[in-house]
């Protein structure tokens, strides 16, 4: 898969909650860094989802949850809940006991007569042959076993 590129300017600007910085998101997910303060979360990592995201999980609780949101350290969780407009209508805090990187999302491409053309935004699981046709912007973590805090 091809990873989307983006410029980087640490400490510059204000958070744009709907416009995720692709490089920072992928790095935070892979290294389990807090999405707010960027420190390693370690075993205390928590994931915060909107109530709607949690309700849309793969099945009834405690179904696995697929999320593109990087973890938080416990100290930043309350701060994040206050600032993020995405969480204003309620949120759920999860501590995962078992989790793994599971998928990527971005633009799926398909071959056409003039070369490749953008087909549709998609989320594709690792191991799926369609990942070769993906321009990935985010990685997704599957929380397989977790406790609701």
CSV table of N, CA and C in Angstrom, one decimal:
chain,number,residue,atom,x,y,z
A,1,UNK,N,0.8,-1.2,0.0
A,1,UNK,CA,0.0,0.0,0.0
A,1,UNK,C,0.9,1.2,0.0
A,2,UNK,N,0.3,2.3,-0.5
A,2,UNK,CA,1.0,3.6,-0.5
A,2,UNK,C,0.5,4.4,0.6
A,3,UNK,N,1.4,5.0,1.4
A,3,UNK,CA,1.0,5.8,2.5
A,3,UNK,C,0.9,7.3,2.1
A,4,UNK,N,-0.2,7.9,2.3
A,4,UNK,CA,-0.3,9.3,1.9
A,4,UNK,C,0.7,10.2,2.7
A,5,UNK,N,1.3,11.2,2.0
A,5,UNK,CA,2.3,12.1,2.6
A,5,UNK,C,1.6,13.4,3.0
A,6,UNK,N,2.2,14.0,4.0
A,6,UNK,CA,1.7,15.2,4.5
A,6,UNK,C,2.8,16.0,5.2
A,7,UNK,N,2.8,17.3,5.1
A,7,UNK,CA,3.8,18.2,5.7
A,7,UNK,C,3.7,18.1,7.3
A,8,UNK,N,4.8,18.5,7.9
A,8,UNK,CA,4.9,18.4,9.4
A,8,UNK,C,5.4,19.7,9.9
A,9,UNK,N,4.7,20.2,10.9
A,9,UNK,CA,5.1,21.5,11.6
A,9,UNK,C,4.8,21.3,13.1
A,10,UNK,N,5.6,20.6,13.9
A,10,UNK,CA,5.2,20.4,15.3
A,10,UNK,C,5.1,21.7,16.1
A,11,UNK,N,4.0,21.7,16.8
A,11,UNK,CA,3.7,22.8,17.7
A,11,UNK,C,3.1,24.1,17.0
A,12,UNK,N,2.9,24.0,15.7
A,12,UNK,CA,2.3,25.1,15.0
A,12,UNK,C,0.9,24.9,14.7
A,13,UNK,N,0.1,26.0,15.0
A,13,UNK,CA,-1.3,25.9,14.6
A,13,UNK,C,-2.2,25.4,15.7
A,14,UNK,N,-3.5,25.3,15.4
A,14,UNK,CA,-4.5,24.8,16.4
A,14,UNK,C,-5.0,23.5,15.9
A,15,UNK,N,-5.6,22.6,16.8
A,15,UNK,CA,-6.1,21.3,16.4
A,15,UNK,C,-7.3,21.5,15.4
A,16,UNK,N,-7.3,20.7,14.4
A,16,UNK,CA,-8.4,20.6,13.4
A,16,UNK,C,-8.9,19.2,13.6
A,17,UNK,N,-9.9,19.1,14.4
A,17,UNK,CA,-10.4,17.8,14.8
A,17,UNK,C,-10.9,16.9,13.7
A,18,UNK,N,-11.5,17.5,12.7
A,18,UNK,CA,-11.9,16.7,11.5
A,18,UNK,C,-10.8,16.4,10.5
A,19,UNK,N,-9.7,17.1,10.6
A,19,UNK,CA,-8.6,16.9,9.6
A,19,UNK,C,-7.5,16.3,10.4
A,20,UNK,N,-7.5,15.0,10.4
A,20,UNK,CA,-6.4,14.2,11.1
A,20,UNK,C,-5.1,14.3,10.3
A,21,UNK,N,-4.0,14.6,11.1
A,21,UNK,CA,-2.7,14.6,10.5
A,21,UNK,C,-2.3,13.2,10.3
A,22,UNK,N,-2.2,12.7,9.1
A,22,UNK,CA,-2.0,11.3,8.8
A,22,UNK,C,-0.7,10.7,9.4
A,23,UNK,N,0.4,11.4,9.3
A,23,UNK,CA,1.7,10.9,9.8
A,23,UNK,C,1.6,10.8,11.3
A,24,UNK,N,1.1,11.8,12.0
A,24,UNK,CA,1.0,11.7,13.5
A,24,UNK,C,0.1,10.6,13.9
A,25,UNK,N,-1.0,10.4,13.2
A,25,UNK,CA,-2.0,9.4,13.6
A,25,UNK,C,-1.4,8.0,13.5
A,26,UNK,N,-0.7,7.8,12.3
A,26,UNK,CA,-0.1,6.4,12.1
A,26,UNK,C,1.0,6.2,13.1
A,27,UNK,N,1.8,7.2,13.4
A,27,UNK,CA,2.9,7.0,14.4
A,27,UNK,C,2.4,6.7,15.8
A,28,UNK,N,1.3,7.5,16.2
A,28,UNK,CA,0.7,7.3,17.5
A,28,UNK,C,0.1,5.9,17.6
A,29,UNK,N,-0.5,5.4,16.6
A,29,UNK,CA,-1.1,4.1,16.6
A,29,UNK,C,0.0,3.0,16.7
A,30,UNK,N,1.0,3.1,15.9
A,30,UNK,CA,2.0,2.1,15.8
A,30,UNK,C,2.9,2.0,17.1
A,31,UNK,N,3.2,3.2,17.7
A,31,UNK,CA,4.0,3.3,18.9
A,31,UNK,C,3.3,3.4,20.2
A,32,UNK,N,1.9,3.4,20.1
A,32,UNK,CA,1.1,3.6,21.3
A,32,UNK,C,1.4,4.9,22.0
A,33,UNK,N,1.4,6.0,21.3
A,33,UNK,CA,1.7,7.3,21.8
A,33,UNK,C,0.4,8.0,22.1
A,34,UNK,N,0.3,8.7,23.2
A,34,UNK,CA,-0.9,9.5,23.5
A,34,UNK,C,-1.2,10.5,22.4
A,35,UNK,N,-2.4,10.5,21.9
A,35,UNK,CA,-2.7,11.4,20.8
A,35,UNK,C,-2.7,12.9,21.2
A,36,UNK,N,-2.7,13.2,22.5
A,36,UNK,CA,-2.7,14.6,23.0
A,36,UNK,C,-1.2,15.0,23.3
A,37,UNK,N,-0.5,14.3,24.2
A,37,UNK,CA,0.8,14.8,24.6
A,37,UNK,C,1.9,14.0,24.0
A,38,UNK,N,1.7,13.0,23.2
A,38,UNK,CA,2.6,12.2,22.4
A,38,UNK,C,3.6,11.4,23.2
A,39,UNK,N,3.3,11.2,24.5
A,39,UNK,CA,4.2,10.4,25.3
A,39,UNK,C,3.7,8.9,25.2
A,40,UNK,N,4.6,7.9,25.4
A,40,UNK,CA,4.2,6.5,25.4
A,40,UNK,C,3.2,6.2,26.4
A,41,UNK,N,2.1,5.5,26.0
A,41,UNK,CA,1.0,5.2,26.9
A,41,UNK,C,1.3,4.0,27.8
A,42,UNK,N,2.0,3.0,27.2
A,42,UNK,CA,2.3,1.8,27.9
A,42,UNK,C,1.1,1.0,28.3
A,43,UNK,N,1.1,0.3,29.4
A,43,UNK,CA,0.0,-0.6,29.7
A,43,UNK,C,-1.2,0.3,30.2
A,44,UNK,N,-1.0,1.5,30.5
A,44,UNK,CA,-2.1,2.4,31.0
A,44,UNK,C,-3.0,3.0,29.8
A,45,UNK,N,-2.6,2.7,28.6
A,45,UNK,CA,-3.3,3.2,27.5
A,45,UNK,C,-4.8,3.1,27.6
A,46,UNK,N,-5.6,4.1,27.2
A,46,UNK,CA,-7.0,4.0,27.1
A,46,UNK,C,-7.4,4.6,25.7
A,47,UNK,N,-8.6,4.1,25.3
A,47,UNK,CA,-9.1,4.6,24.0
A,47,UNK,C,-10.5,5.3,24.3
A,48,UNK,N,-10.7,6.4,23.7
A,48,UNK,CA,-11.9,7.1,23.9
A,48,UNK,C,-12.7,7.2,22.6
A,49,UNK,N,-13.9,6.7,22.6
A,49,UNK,CA,-14.8,6.7,21.5
A,49,UNK,C,-16.0,7.5,21.7
A,50,UNK,N,-16.6,8.1,20.7
A,50,UNK,CA,-17.9,8.7,20.9
A,50,UNK,C,-18.9,7.6,21.2
A,51,UNK,N,-20.0,7.9,21.9
A,51,UNK,CA,-21.0,6.9,22.2
A,51,UNK,C,-21.5,6.3,21.0
A,52,UNK,N,-21.7,7.1,19.9
A,52,UNK,CA,-22.2,6.5,18.6
A,52,UNK,C,-21.2,5.5,18.0
A,53,UNK,N,-19.9,5.8,18.0
A,53,UNK,CA,-18.9,4.9,17.5
A,53,UNK,C,-19.0,3.6,18.3
A,54,UNK,N,-19.1,3.7,19.6
A,54,UNK,CA,-19.1,2.5,20.4
A,54,UNK,C,-20.3,1.6,20.1
A,55,UNK,N,-21.5,2.3,19.9
A,55,UNK,CA,-22.7,1.5,19.6
A,55,UNK,C,-22.7,0.9,18.3
A,56,UNK,N,-21.9,1.4,17.3
A,56,UNK,CA,-21.8,0.9,16.0
A,56,UNK,C,-20.7,-0.2,15.9
A,57,UNK,N,-20.2,-0.7,17.0
A,57,UNK,CA,-19.2,-1.7,17.0
A,57,UNK,C,-19.7,-2.9,16.2
A,58,UNK,N,-18.8,-3.9,16.0
A,58,UNK,CA,-19.1,-5.1,15.1
A,58,UNK,C,-20.2,-6.0,15.7
A,59,UNK,N,-20.7,-5.8,16.8
A,59,UNK,CA,-21.7,-6.7,17.4
A,59,UNK,C,-22.1,-6.2,18.8
A,60,UNK,N,-22.9,-7.0,19.5
A,60,UNK,CA,-23.2,-6.6,20.9
A,60,UNK,C,-22.0,-6.6,21.8
A,61,UNK,N,-22.0,-5.8,22.8
A,61,UNK,CA,-20.9,-5.6,23.7
A,61,UNK,C,-20.6,-7.0,24.3
A,62,UNK,N,-19.4,-7.4,24.5
A,62,UNK,CA,-18.2,-6.7,24.2
A,62,UNK,C,-17.6,-7.0,22.9
A,63,UNK,N,-18.2,-6.7,21.8
A,63,UNK,CA,-17.7,-7.0,20.5
A,63,UNK,C,-16.4,-6.3,20.2
A,64,UNK,N,-15.6,-6.8,19.3
A,64,UNK,CA,-14.4,-6.1,19.0
A,64,UNK,C,-14.7,-4.7,18.4
A,65,UNK,N,-13.9,-3.7,18.7
A,65,UNK,CA,-14.1,-2.4,18.2
A,65,UNK,C,-12.9,-2.0,17.3
A,66,UNK,N,-13.3,-1.5,16.1
A,66,UNK,CA,-12.2,-1.1,15.2
A,66,UNK,C,-12.2,0.5,15.3
A,67,UNK,N,-11.1,1.0,15.6
A,67,UNK,CA,-11.0,2.5,15.8
A,67,UNK,C,-9.8,3.1,15.1
A,68,UNK,N,-9.9,4.3,14.6
A,68,UNK,CA,-8.8,5.0,14.0
A,68,UNK,C,-8.2,6.0,15.0
A,69,UNK,N,-8.8,6.1,16.2
A,69,UNK,CA,-8.4,7.0,17.2
A,69,UNK,C,-7.2,6.4,18.0
A,70,UNK,N,-6.1,7.1,18.0
A,70,UNK,CA,-4.9,6.6,18.8
A,70,UNK,C,-5.3,6.6,20.3
A,71,UNK,N,-4.5,5.9,21.1
A,71,UNK,CA,-4.7,5.8,22.5
A,71,UNK,C,-4.5,7.2,23.2
A,72,UNK,N,-4.9,7.2,24.5
A,72,UNK,CA,-4.6,8.4,25.3
A,72,UNK,C,-3.9,7.9,26.6
A,73,UNK,N,-3.1,8.7,27.2
A,73,UNK,CA,-2.6,8.4,28.5
A,73,UNK,C,-3.7,8.8,29.5
A,74,UNK,N,-3.9,8.2,30.6
A,74,UNK,CA,-5.0,8.5,31.5
A,74,UNK,C,-5.1,10.0,31.9
A,75,UNK,N,-3.9,10.7,32.0
A,75,UNK,CA,-3.9,12.1,32.3
A,75,UNK,C,-4.5,13.0,31.3
A,76,UNK,N,-4.5,12.6,30.0
A,76,UNK,CA,-5.0,13.4,28.9
A,76,UNK,C,-6.5,13.1,28.6
A,77,UNK,N,-7.0,12.0,29.1
A,77,UNK,CA,-8.4,11.6,28.8
A,77,UNK,C,-9.4,12.7,29.1
A,78,UNK,N,-9.4,13.2,30.3
A,78,UNK,CA,-10.4,14.2,30.7
A,78,UNK,C,-10.3,15.5,29.8
A,79,UNK,N,-9.0,15.9,29.6
A,79,UNK,CA,-8.7,17.1,28.8
A,79,UNK,C,-9.3,16.9,27.3
A,80,UNK,N,-9.1,15.7,26.8
A,80,UNK,CA,-9.5,15.4,25.5
A,80,UNK,C,-11.1,15.4,25.4
A,81,UNK,N,-11.7,14.8,26.4
A,81,UNK,CA,-13.2,14.8,26.4
A,81,UNK,C,-13.8,16.2,26.4
A,82,UNK,N,-13.1,17.1,27.1
A,82,UNK,CA,-13.6,18.5,27.2
A,82,UNK,C,-13.4,19.3,25.9
A,83,UNK,N,-12.3,19.0,25.2
A,83,UNK,CA,-12.0,19.8,24.0
A,83,UNK,C,-12.5,19.3,22.7
A,84,UNK,N,-12.7,18.0,22.6
A,84,UNK,CA,-13.1,17.4,21.3
A,84,UNK,C,-14.6,17.5,21.0
A,85,UNK,N,-15.0,18.3,19.9
A,85,UNK,CA,-16.4,18.4,19.6
A,85,UNK,C,-17.0,17.0,19.3
A,86,UNK,N,-16.2,16.1,18.8
A,86,UNK,CA,-16.7,14.8,18.4
A,86,UNK,C,-17.3,14.0,19.6
A,87,UNK,N,-16.8,14.4,20.8
A,87,UNK,CA,-17.2,13.6,22.0
A,87,UNK,C,-18.3,14.4,22.8
A,88,UNK,N,-18.8,15.5,22.4
A,88,UNK,CA,-19.7,16.3,23.2
A,88,UNK,C,-21.1,15.6,23.4
A,89,UNK,N,-21.5,14.7,22.6
A,89,UNK,CA,-22.8,14.0,22.8
A,89,UNK,C,-22.6,12.7,23.5
A,90,UNK,N,-21.5,12.5,24.2
A,90,UNK,CA,-21.2,11.3,25.0
A,90,UNK,C,-20.0,10.6,24.5
A,91,UNK,N,-19.4,9.9,25.4
A,91,UNK,CA,-18.2,9.1,25.0
A,91,UNK,C,-18.1,7.9,25.9
A,92,UNK,N,-17.2,7.0,25.5
A,92,UNK,CA,-16.9,5.8,26.2
A,92,UNK,C,-15.4,5.6,26.3
A,93,UNK,N,-14.9,5.3,27.5
A,93,UNK,CA,-13.5,5.1,27.7
A,93,UNK,C,-13.2,3.7,27.9
A,94,UNK,N,-12.3,3.1,27.1
A,94,UNK,CA,-12.0,1.7,27.1
A,94,UNK,C,-10.5,1.5,27.5
A,95,UNK,N,-10.3,0.4,28.3
A,95,UNK,CA,-8.9,0.0,28.5
A,95,UNK,C,-8.8,-1.4,27.9
A,96,UNK,N,-8.0,-1.5,26.8
A,96,UNK,CA,-7.9,-2.7,26.1
A,96,UNK,C,-6.9,-3.7,26.7
A,97,UNK,N,-7.3,-4.9,26.8
A,97,UNK,CA,-6.4,-6.0,27.3
A,97,UNK,C,-5.7,-6.7,26.1
A,98,UNK,N,-6.4,-6.7,25.0
A,98,UNK,CA,-5.9,-7.3,23.8
A,98,UNK,C,-6.3,-6.5,22.6
A,99,UNK,N,-5.3,-6.1,21.8
A,99,UNK,CA,-5.5,-5.2,20.7
A,99,UNK,C,-4.5,-5.4,19.6
A,100,UNK,N,-4.8,-5.0,18.4
A,100,UNK,CA,-3.8,-5.2,17.3
A,100,UNK,C,-4.1,-4.2,16.2
A,101,UNK,N,-3.1,-3.8,15.5
A,101,UNK,CA,-3.3,-3.0,14.2
A,101,UNK,C,-4.0,-4.0,13.3
A,102,UNK,N,-5.1,-3.5,12.7
A,102,UNK,CA,-5.9,-4.4,11.9
A,102,UNK,C,-6.3,-4.0,10.5
A,103,UNK,N,-6.2,-2.6,10.2
A,103,UNK,CA,-6.7,-2.2,8.9
A,103,UNK,C,-6.2,-0.8,8.6
A,104,UNK,N,-6.4,-0.4,7.4
A,104,UNK,CA,-6.0,0.9,6.9
A,104,UNK,C,-7.2,1.5,6.2
A,105,UNK,N,-7.3,2.9,6.3
A,105,UNK,CA,-8.3,3.5,5.5
A,105,UNK,C,-7.7,4.6,4.6
A,106,UNK,N,-8.4,4.9,3.6
A,106,UNK,CA,-7.9,5.9,2.7
A,106,UNK,C,-8.7,5.8,1.4
A,107,UNK,N,-8.0,6.2,0.3
A,107,UNK,CA,-8.7,6.1,-1.0
A,107,UNK,C,-8.3,4.9,-1.7
A,108,UNK,N,-9.3,4.1,-2.2
A,108,UNK,CA,-9.1,2.9,-2.9
A,108,UNK,C,-9.0,3.3,-4.4
A,109,UNK,N,-8.0,2.8,-5.1
A,109,UNK,CA,-7.8,3.1,-6.6
A,109,UNK,C,-8.1,1.8,-7.4
A,110,UNK,N,-8.5,2.0,-8.6
A,110,UNK,CA,-8.7,0.9,-9.5
A,110,UNK,C,-8.0,1.2,-10.9
A,111,UNK,N,-7.6,0.2,-11.6
A,111,UNK,CA,-7.0,0.5,-12.9
A,111,UNK,C,-8.1,0.9,-13.9
A,112,UNK,N,-7.7,1.8,-14.8
A,112,UNK,CA,-8.6,2.3,-15.8
A,112,UNK,C,-7.8,2.4,-17.1
A,113,UNK,N,-8.5,2.8,-18.2
A,113,UNK,CA,-7.8,2.9,-19.5
A,113,UNK,C,-6.7,3.9,-19.5
A,114,UNK,N,-6.8,4.9,-18.7
A,114,UNK,CA,-5.7,6.0,-18.7
A,114,UNK,C,-4.8,5.8,-17.5
A,115,UNK,N,-4.9,4.7,-16.8
A,115,UNK,CA,-4.0,4.5,-15.6
A,115,UNK,C,-4.9,4.4,-14.4
A,116,UNK,N,-4.4,4.6,-13.2
A,116,UNK,CA,-5.2,4.5,-12.0
A,116,UNK,C,-6.1,5.6,-11.8
A,117,UNK,N,-7.3,5.3,-11.3
A,117,UNK,CA,-8.3,6.4,-10.9
A,117,UNK,C,-8.8,6.1,-9.6
A,118,UNK,N,-9.1,7.1,-8.8
A,118,UNK,CA,-9.7,7.0,-7.5
A,118,UNK,C,-11.1,6.4,-7.6
A,119,UNK,N,-11.3,5.3,-6.8
A,119,UNK,CA,-12.6,4.6,-6.8
A,119,UNK,C,-13.5,5.1,-5.7
A,120,UNK,N,-13.1,4.9,-4.5
A,120,UNK,CA,-13.9,5.3,-3.3
A,120,UNK,C,-13.1,5.3,-2.0
A,121,UNK,N,-13.5,6.1,-1.0
A,121,UNK,CA,-12.8,5.9,0.3
A,121,UNK,C,-13.2,4.6,0.9
A,122,UNK,N,-12.3,3.9,1.5
A,122,UNK,CA,-12.5,2.6,2.1
A,122,UNK,C,-11.7,2.3,3.3
A,123,UNK,N,-12.1,1.3,4.0
A,123,UNK,CA,-11.3,0.8,5.1
A,123,UNK,C,-11.0,-0.7,4.7
A,124,UNK,N,-9.8,-1.1,4.7
A,124,UNK,CA,-9.4,-2.5,4.2
A,124,UNK,C,-8.6,-3.1,5.3
A,125,UNK,N,-8.9,-4.3,5.7
A,125,UNK,CA,-8.2,-5.1,6.7
A,125,UNK,C,-6.8,-5.5,6.1
A,126,UNK,N,-5.8,-5.6,7.0
A,126,UNK,CA,-4.5,-6.1,6.6
A,126,UNK,C,-4.6,-7.5,6.1
A,127,UNK,N,-3.9,-7.8,5.1
A,127,UNK,CA,-4.0,-9.2,4.5
A,127,UNK,C,-4.9,-9.2,3.3
A,128,UNK,N,-5.8,-8.3,3.2
A,128,UNK,CA,-6.7,-8.2,2.1
A,128,UNK,C,-6.0,-7.8,0.8
A,129,UNK,N,-6.1,-8.4,-0.3
A,129,UNK,CA,-5.4,-8.1,-1.5
A,129,UNK,C,-5.7,-6.6,-2.0
A,130,UNK,N,-6.8,-6.1,-1.6
A,130,UNK,CA,-7.1,-4.7,-2.0
A,130,UNK,C,-6.2,-3.6,-1.3
A,131,UNK,N,-5.4,-4.0,-0.3
A,131,UNK,CA,-4.5,-3.1,0.3
A,131,UNK,C,-3.5,-2.6,-0.7
A,132,UNK,N,-3.2,-3.4,-1.7
A,132,UNK,CA,-2.2,-2.9,-2.8
A,132,UNK,C,-2.8,-1.8,-3.6
A,133,UNK,N,-4.1,-1.6,-3.6
A,133,UNK,CA,-4.7,-0.5,-4.3
A,133,UNK,C,-5.1,0.7,-3.5
A,134,UNK,N,-4.6,0.7,-2.3
A,134,UNK,CA,-5.0,1.8,-1.3
A,134,UNK,C,-3.9,2.8,-1.2
A,135,UNK,N,-4.4,4.1,-1.1
A,135,UNK,CA,-3.5,5.2,-0.7
A,135,UNK,C,-4.0,5.5,0.7
A,136,UNK,N,-3.3,4.9,1.7
A,136,UNK,CA,-3.7,4.9,3.1
A,136,UNK,C,-3.4,6.2,3.8
A,137,UNK,N,-4.3,6.7,4.6
A,137,UNK,CA,-4.2,7.9,5.4
A,137,UNK,C,-4.1,7.6,6.9
A,138,UNK,N,-4.9,6.5,7.3
A,138,UNK,CA,-4.9,6.2,8.7
A,138,UNK,C,-4.8,4.7,8.9
A,139,UNK,N,-4.3,4.3,10.1
A,139,UNK,CA,-4.4,2.9,10.5
A,139,UNK,C,-5.4,2.7,11.5
A,140,UNK,N,-5.9,1.5,11.6
A,140,UNK,CA,-7.0,1.2,12.6
A,140,UNK,C,-6.6,0.1,13.6
A,141,UNK,N,-6.9,0.3,14.8
A,141,UNK,CA,-6.6,-0.7,15.8
A,141,UNK,C,-7.9,-1.4,16.1
A,142,UNK,N,-7.8,-2.7,16.3
A,142,UNK,CA,-8.9,-3.5,16.7
A,142,UNK,C,-8.8,-3.8,18.2
A,143,UNK,N,-9.7,-3.4,19.0
A,143,UNK,CA,-9.7,-3.6,20.4
A,143,UNK,C,-10.5,-4.9,20.6
A,144,UNK,N,-9.8,-6.0,20.9
A,144,UNK,CA,-10.4,-7.3,20.9
A,144,UNK,C,-11.0,-7.7,22.3
A,145,UNK,N,-10.3,-7.3,23.3
A,145,UNK,CA,-10.8,-7.6,24.6
A,145,UNK,C,-10.5,-6.3,25.5
A,146,UNK,N,-11.5,-5.8,26.1
A,146,UNK,CA,-11.4,-4.5,26.8
A,146,UNK,C,-12.4,-4.4,28.0
A,147,UNK,N,-12.1,-3.4,28.8
A,147,UNK,CA,-12.9,-3.1,29.9
A,147,UNK,C,-13.5,-1.7,29.7
A,148,UNK,N,-14.7,-1.5,29.9
A,148,UNK,CA,-15.3,-0.1,29.9
A,148,UNK,C,-15.1,0.5,31.2
A,149,UNK,N,-14.4,1.7,31.2
A,149,UNK,CA,-14.1,2.4,32.4
A,149,UNK,C,-15.2,3.4,32.8
